[in-house]
Amino acid sequence: PTFPAREPKSLVDESWELVDPNPDPRALFVQFNKLYFWGRLEAVEVKWSFRMTLCAGVCRYEGKGGMCSICLSEPLLKLRPRKDLIEIYHSFHNEVDLYRQHWWRCNGPCQHRKPYYGYVKRAMNRAPSAKDYWWSEHQRTCGGTYIKVKE
Ligand code: ADP
Ligand code: ZN
């Protein structure tokens, strides 16, 4: 007998929720690195944070060597479906935005520019400053001043 070729299962196929409800993100990362990034993300570490609750996942760029660290919120993700861990970027905008109650807006030309239109929205009352990795680029390309517009 001949069998129809099986379609490869989507990464977020519902059946995974039962087969593997709590995947190890490190193992997934190794797999995705091979599958989608030609193994180029070897310098990236993935770890759980047990106290991060305002954000499901963050990525820190650690210097010039390409070292990068991805930190996933254990408290936010453990109660959610597997799908949410896999699709972090897309799944949490609403929740995360809800927590970003401190807003600043630049009074310079970047107000009219994509993608941020001058806005910086944060969960913490931490005004944009030279500590932000993008500060110098903003100084160079806009030069405006950030003013608190919402808290
Ligand atoms: P968070 O504020 O959530 O910690 P980041 O510090 O990584 O996030 O900064 C992201 C925010 O900073 C963006 O949403 C945007 O508001 C602002 N931002 C990032 N890069 C630039 C840039 N080049 N010019 C102006 N604003 C930027
Ligand atoms: Zn600006």
XYZ file of N, CA and C and ligand atoms in Angstrom:
481
model
N 0.829 -1.219 0.000
C 0.000 0.000 0.000
C 0.854 1.257 0.000
N 0.332 2.296 -0.561
C 1.050 3.577 -0.502
C 0.319 4.508 0.462
N 1.120 5.251 1.176
C 0.545 6.196 2.124
C 0.815 7.604 1.637
N -0.138 8.485 1.861
C 0.151 9.876 1.467
C 1.325 10.412 2.289
N 2.155 11.220 1.649
C 3.282 11.814 2.384
C 2.723 12.672 3.504
N 3.312 12.545 4.656
C 2.811 13.335 5.791
C 3.353 14.760 5.734
N 2.462 15.699 5.913
C 2.889 17.104 5.997
C 3.735 17.290 7.253
N 4.833 18.018 7.172
C 5.544 18.276 8.419
C 4.641 19.098 9.352
N 4.674 18.713 10.605
C 3.805 19.404 11.564
C 4.318 20.806 11.856
N 3.399 21.744 11.950
C 3.788 23.101 12.322
C 4.406 23.098 13.718
N 5.274 24.080 13.957
C 5.933 24.185 15.269
C 4.935 24.430 16.384
N 3.778 24.949 16.007
C 2.783 25.233 17.034
C 1.528 24.382 16.824
N 1.716 23.254 16.170
C 0.601 22.323 15.985
C -0.008 21.976 17.347
N -1.328 21.919 17.356
C -2.022 21.682 18.628
C -1.582 20.396 19.315
N -1.240 19.395 18.532
C -0.877 18.104 19.131
C 0.377 18.207 20.006
N 1.230 19.173 19.730
C 2.436 19.349 20.565
C 2.081 19.685 22.011
N 0.946 20.351 22.183
C 0.556 20.764 23.532
C 0.438 19.551 24.454
N 0.012 18.434 23.856
C -0.142 17.210 24.647
C 1.149 16.399 24.664
N 1.788 16.312 23.517
C 2.996 15.495 23.398
C 4.124 16.085 24.244
N 4.211 17.417 24.230
C 5.362 18.081 24.850
C 4.929 19.436 25.417
N 4.121 19.417 26.471
C 3.536 20.679 26.953
C 4.543 21.654 27.564
N 5.618 21.133 28.137
C 6.612 22.011 28.766
C 7.996 21.799 28.172
N 8.189 22.284 26.963
C 9.474 22.017 26.320
C 10.607 22.775 27.011
N 11.782 22.232 26.884
C 12.975 22.894 27.404
C 13.411 23.934 26.374
N 13.352 25.230 26.738
C 13.651 26.257 25.731
C 15.072 26.171 25.184
N 15.994 25.656 25.986
C 17.372 25.520 25.487
C 17.436 24.500 24.355
N 16.766 23.375 24.566
C 16.755 22.334 23.540
C 16.058 22.856 22.281
N 14.972 23.604 22.477
C 14.271 24.178 21.329
C 15.183 25.123 20.576
N 15.919 25.916 21.330
C 16.773 26.911 20.696
C 17.846 26.247 19.830
N 18.427 25.192 20.354
C 19.442 24.450 19.595
C 18.825 23.946 18.282
N 17.614 23.430 18.411
C 16.908 22.898 17.249
C 16.576 24.016 16.238
N 16.048 25.134 16.719
C 15.660 26.237 15.834
C 16.884 26.895 15.197
N 17.950 26.942 15.954
C 19.183 27.508 15.417
C 19.621 26.754 14.163
N 19.544 25.440 14.236
C 19.927 24.613 13.078
C 18.930 24.776 11.950
N 17.640 24.724 12.346
C 16.566 24.682 11.366
C 16.411 25.998 10.599
N 16.568 27.117 11.298
C 16.223 28.407 10.687
C 17.368 29.393 10.572
N 18.452 29.176 11.289
C 19.498 30.206 11.318
C 20.857 29.688 10.901
N 20.877 28.578 10.207
C 22.142 28.008 9.724
C 23.188 27.879 10.832
N 22.729 27.665 12.036
C 23.662 27.486 13.156
C 24.427 28.739 13.545
N 23.950 29.888 13.062
C 24.688 31.132 13.316
C 24.507 31.673 14.737
N 23.573 31.124 15.490
C 23.272 31.699 16.803
C 23.933 30.937 17.949
N 25.116 30.435 17.683
C 25.801 29.644 18.704
C 26.174 30.471 19.933
N 26.404 31.782 19.755
C 26.825 32.628 20.876
C 25.628 33.138 21.693
N 24.462 32.558 21.445
C 23.271 33.023 22.152
C 22.928 32.060 23.283
N 22.746 32.600 24.469
C 22.323 31.718 25.565
C 20.852 31.965 25.860
N 20.182 30.914 26.296
C 18.768 31.009 26.631
C 18.604 30.566 28.070
N 17.943 31.400 28.854
C 17.759 30.999 30.249
C 16.423 31.485 30.795
N 15.988 30.848 31.863
C 14.776 31.268 32.551
C 15.104 32.371 33.538
N 14.143 33.315 33.681
C 14.215 34.218 34.821
C 13.044 33.856 35.719
N 13.303 33.752 37.006
C 12.235 33.375 37.928
C 11.590 34.589 38.574
N 12.130 35.786 38.298
C 11.490 36.971 38.876
C 10.979 37.978 37.857
N 11.287 37.775 36.599
C 10.799 38.699 35.574
C 9.315 38.438 35.302
N 8.497 39.444 35.576
C 7.052 39.232 35.401
C 6.400 40.266 34.499
N 7.133 41.274 34.095
C 6.533 42.315 33.260
C 6.688 42.011 31.783
N 7.494 41.031 31.489
C 7.831 40.779 30.107
C 8.066 39.279 29.952
N 7.502 38.698 28.910
C 7.623 37.244 28.743
C 9.032 36.830 28.333
N 9.699 37.716 27.637
C 11.052 37.387 27.218
C 11.815 38.643 26.868
N 13.093 38.661 27.194
C 13.921 39.793 26.777
C 15.217 39.264 26.182
N 15.810 40.112 25.373
C 17.056 39.741 24.726
C 18.077 40.815 25.072
N 19.230 40.382 25.590
C 20.288 41.349 25.911
C 21.469 41.107 24.999
N 21.972 42.186 24.464
C 23.143 42.083 23.603
C 24.348 42.432 24.440
N 25.249 41.491 24.570
C 26.352 41.678 25.507
C 27.652 41.946 24.755
N 27.789 43.167 24.315
C 29.058 43.555 23.736
C 29.207 43.233 22.260
N 30.411 43.408 21.778
C 30.647 43.402 20.336
C 30.856 42.008 19.752
N 31.177 41.047 20.613
C 31.489 39.709 20.107
C 30.288 38.943 19.588
N 29.092 39.553 19.653
C 27.908 38.864 19.190
C 27.264 38.033 20.276
N 27.804 38.118 21.496
C 27.194 37.403 22.617
C 25.831 38.006 22.891
N 24.899 37.148 23.143
C 23.533 37.609 23.283
C 22.838 36.656 24.231
N 21.988 37.215 25.089
C 21.365 36.369 26.078
C 19.847 36.573 26.064
N 19.136 35.474 25.911
C 17.681 35.530 25.868
C 17.153 35.017 27.194
N 16.333 35.828 27.809
C 15.840 35.489 29.132
C 14.314 35.353 29.048
N 13.807 34.216 29.479
C 12.370 33.959 29.403
C 11.754 33.973 30.795
N 10.570 34.551 30.888
C 9.914 34.649 32.194
C 9.259 33.323 32.568
N 9.809 32.688 33.570
C 9.233 31.430 34.045
C 7.834 31.663 34.598
N 7.630 32.723 35.448
C 6.290 32.940 36.010
C 5.211 33.189 34.950
N 5.553 33.907 33.890
C 4.534 34.192 32.872
C 4.293 33.016 31.944
N 5.340 32.269 31.676
C 5.215 31.251 30.631
C 4.783 29.890 31.146
N 5.016 29.639 32.435
C 4.746 28.275 32.896
C 3.258 27.926 32.862
N 2.407 28.957 32.979
C 0.980 28.677 33.018
C 0.320 28.777 31.648
N 1.113 29.108 30.680
C 0.543 29.301 29.350
C 0.774 28.100 28.454
N 0.005 28.028 27.375
C 0.231 26.933 26.439
C 1.633 26.984 25.838
N 2.101 25.845 25.435
C 3.404 25.694 24.788
C 3.585 26.708 23.643
N 2.484 26.883 22.886
C 2.468 27.795 21.744
C 3.012 29.183 22.111
N 2.662 29.653 23.296
C 3.079 30.994 23.697
C 4.583 31.083 23.933
N 5.163 29.995 24.371
C 6.618 29.974 24.541
C 7.299 30.036 23.171
N 6.770 29.249 22.246
C 7.350 29.189 20.903
C 7.198 30.528 20.182
N 6.040 31.169 20.354
C 5.717 32.363 19.562
C 5.879 33.653 20.349
N 6.723 33.689 21.333
C 6.816 34.837 22.257
C 6.656 36.197 21.614
N 7.301 36.436 20.515
C 7.300 37.762 19.944
C 5.887 38.266 19.660
N 5.027 37.341 19.204
C 3.710 37.759 18.760
C 2.630 37.708 19.823
N 2.881 36.950 20.868
C 1.762 36.601 21.740
C 1.494 37.578 22.860
N 2.451 38.410 23.167
C 2.313 39.100 24.445
C 2.190 40.613 24.345
N 1.953 41.103 23.138
C 1.909 42.562 22.995
C 0.882 43.210 23.916
N -0.303 42.616 23.963
C -1.347 43.238 24.779
C -0.971 43.286 26.243
N -0.551 42.135 26.754
C -0.204 42.069 28.168
C 0.970 42.989 28.480
N 1.950 42.942 27.621
C 3.154 43.717 27.889
C 2.864 45.209 27.790
N 2.077 45.584 26.778
C 1.713 46.996 26.629
C 0.945 47.509 27.845
N 0.140 46.622 28.378
C -0.637 46.979 29.556
C 0.262 47.443 30.693
N 1.414 46.848 30.771
C 2.338 47.173 31.855
C 3.212 48.387 31.534
N 3.202 48.784 30.268
C 4.052 49.932 29.897
C 3.276 51.214 30.082
N 3.292 51.708 31.286
C 2.470 52.866 31.599
C 3.280 54.164 31.659
N 4.570 54.078 31.518
C 5.392 55.294 31.495
C 5.781 55.588 30.052
N 5.301 56.723 29.573
C 5.549 57.068 28.183
C 6.338 58.367 28.086
N 7.272 58.376 27.170
C 7.982 59.607 26.824
C 7.845 59.811 25.332
N 7.879 61.081 24.933
C 7.902 61.332 23.499
C 8.965 62.373 23.179
N 9.648 62.105 22.107
C 10.710 63.001 21.672
C 10.089 64.212 20.984
N 10.693 65.381 21.221
C 10.169 66.588 20.566
C 10.918 66.906 19.266
N 11.778 66.001 18.858
C 12.559 66.214 17.634
C 11.922 65.572 16.410
N 12.661 65.566 15.307
C 12.101 65.064 14.040
C 11.685 63.586 14.050
N 12.203 62.797 14.991
C 11.840 61.369 14.980
C 10.376 61.134 15.349
N 9.701 62.178 15.866
C 8.247 62.105 16.104
C 7.482 61.674 14.867
N 8.044 62.002 13.708
C 7.327 61.741 12.457
C 7.872 60.524 11.741
N 8.765 59.814 12.445
C 9.439 58.704 11.762
C 9.034 57.353 12.309
N 8.908 56.423 11.390
C 8.734 55.023 11.748
C 10.016 54.543 12.417
N 10.010 53.520 13.225
C 8.835 52.765 13.639
C 8.246 53.255 14.965
N 8.939 54.155 15.645
C 8.500 54.487 17.019
C 7.731 55.798 17.116
N 7.862 56.629 16.100
C 7.239 57.954 16.132
C 7.573 58.705 17.421
N 8.820 58.534 17.834
C 9.317 59.298 18.973
C 8.942 58.749 20.340
N 8.132 57.695 20.373
C 7.670 57.180 21.668
C 8.652 56.193 22.293
N 8.772 56.282 23.596
C 9.393 55.226 24.392
C 8.400 54.896 25.500
N 7.987 53.647 25.559
C 6.992 53.221 26.557
C 7.625 52.166 27.437
N 7.557 52.397 28.723
C 8.248 51.482 29.630
C 7.393 51.070 30.816
N 7.706 49.919 31.346
C 7.040 49.448 32.558
C 7.606 50.176 33.771
N 8.858 50.562 33.657
C 9.494 51.249 34.783
C 9.695 52.718 34.466
N 9.682 53.511 35.496
C 9.850 54.941 35.321
C 11.329 55.261 35.111
N 11.832 54.772 33.992
C 13.246 54.951 33.690
C 13.322 55.740 32.391
N 13.564 57.024 32.508
C 13.567 57.910 31.345
C 14.667 57.492 30.371
N 14.412 57.700 29.078
C 15.461 57.423 28.097
C 16.728 58.204 28.449
N 17.856 57.556 28.344
C 19.107 58.205 28.727
C 20.264 57.554 27.988
N 21.443 58.064 28.273
C 22.654 57.528 27.633
C 22.872 56.049 27.963
N 22.135 55.537 28.959
C 22.273 54.112 29.288
C 21.595 53.211 28.260
N 20.728 53.803 27.421
C 20.061 52.997 26.406
C 20.991 52.752 25.229
N 20.985 51.498 24.766
C 21.930 51.126 23.710
C 21.725 51.936 22.435
N 20.486 52.453 22.265
C 20.179 53.164 21.026
C 20.350 54.678 21.159
N 20.771 55.140 22.350
C 20.843 56.574 22.641
C 21.692 57.351 21.633
N 22.889 56.861 21.395
C 23.796 57.622 20.520
C 23.244 57.691 19.097
N 22.597 56.595 18.687
C 22.005 56.630 17.348
C 20.894 57.688 17.293
N 20.123 57.763 18.354
C 19.058 58.752 18.394
C 19.619 60.173 18.405
N 20.678 60.364 19.178
C 21.322 61.683 19.219
C 21.764 62.103 17.818
N 22.346 61.138 17.129
C 22.905 61.409 15.810
C 21.813 61.639 14.768
N 20.735 60.818 14.819
C 19.749 60.866 13.746
C 18.569 61.792 14.053
N 18.423 62.190 15.314
C 17.297 63.066 15.670
C 17.769 64.237 16.528
N 18.288 63.928 17.704
C 18.805 64.992 18.564
C 17.767 65.646 19.444
N 16.520 65.171 19.385
C 15.461 65.765 20.198
C 15.547 65.351 21.661
N 14.623 65.908 22.452
C 14.583 65.648 23.896
C 13.318 64.851 24.227
N 13.468 63.866 25.093
C 12.314 63.071 25.510
C 11.562 63.744 26.653
N 10.265 63.861 26.470
C 9.421 64.497 27.475
C 8.382 63.489 27.959
N 8.195 63.432 29.255
C 7.223 62.483 29.810
C 5.822 62.902 29.409
N 5.062 61.978 28.791
C 3.714 62.328 28.354
C 2.620 61.501 29.032
N 3.008 60.466 29.780
C 1.969 59.632 30.424
C 2.612 58.825 31.536
N 1.886 58.709 32.675
C 2.376 57.777 33.703
C 1.263 57.203 34.541
P 12.475 48.768 26.933
O 12.185 50.225 27.013
O 11.240 47.921 26.814
O 13.462 48.267 27.935
P 14.525 49.025 24.957
O 15.325 49.741 25.951
O 15.126 47.866 24.240
O 13.132 48.503 25.516
O 14.119 50.089 23.887
C 13.096 49.892 23.051
C 12.414 51.212 22.863
O 13.351 52.268 22.750
C 11.632 51.209 21.584
O 10.329 50.731 21.782
C 11.656 52.660 21.208
O 10.685 53.357 21.923
C 13.010 53.131 21.697
N 14.062 53.034 20.693
C 14.808 51.969 20.400
N 15.699 52.234 19.438
C 15.525 53.521 19.117
C 16.140 54.412 18.181
N 17.118 54.012 17.375
N 15.697 55.659 18.127
C 14.712 56.069 18.940
N 14.097 55.293 19.839
C 14.478 54.028 19.921
Zn 13.890 61.916 18.534
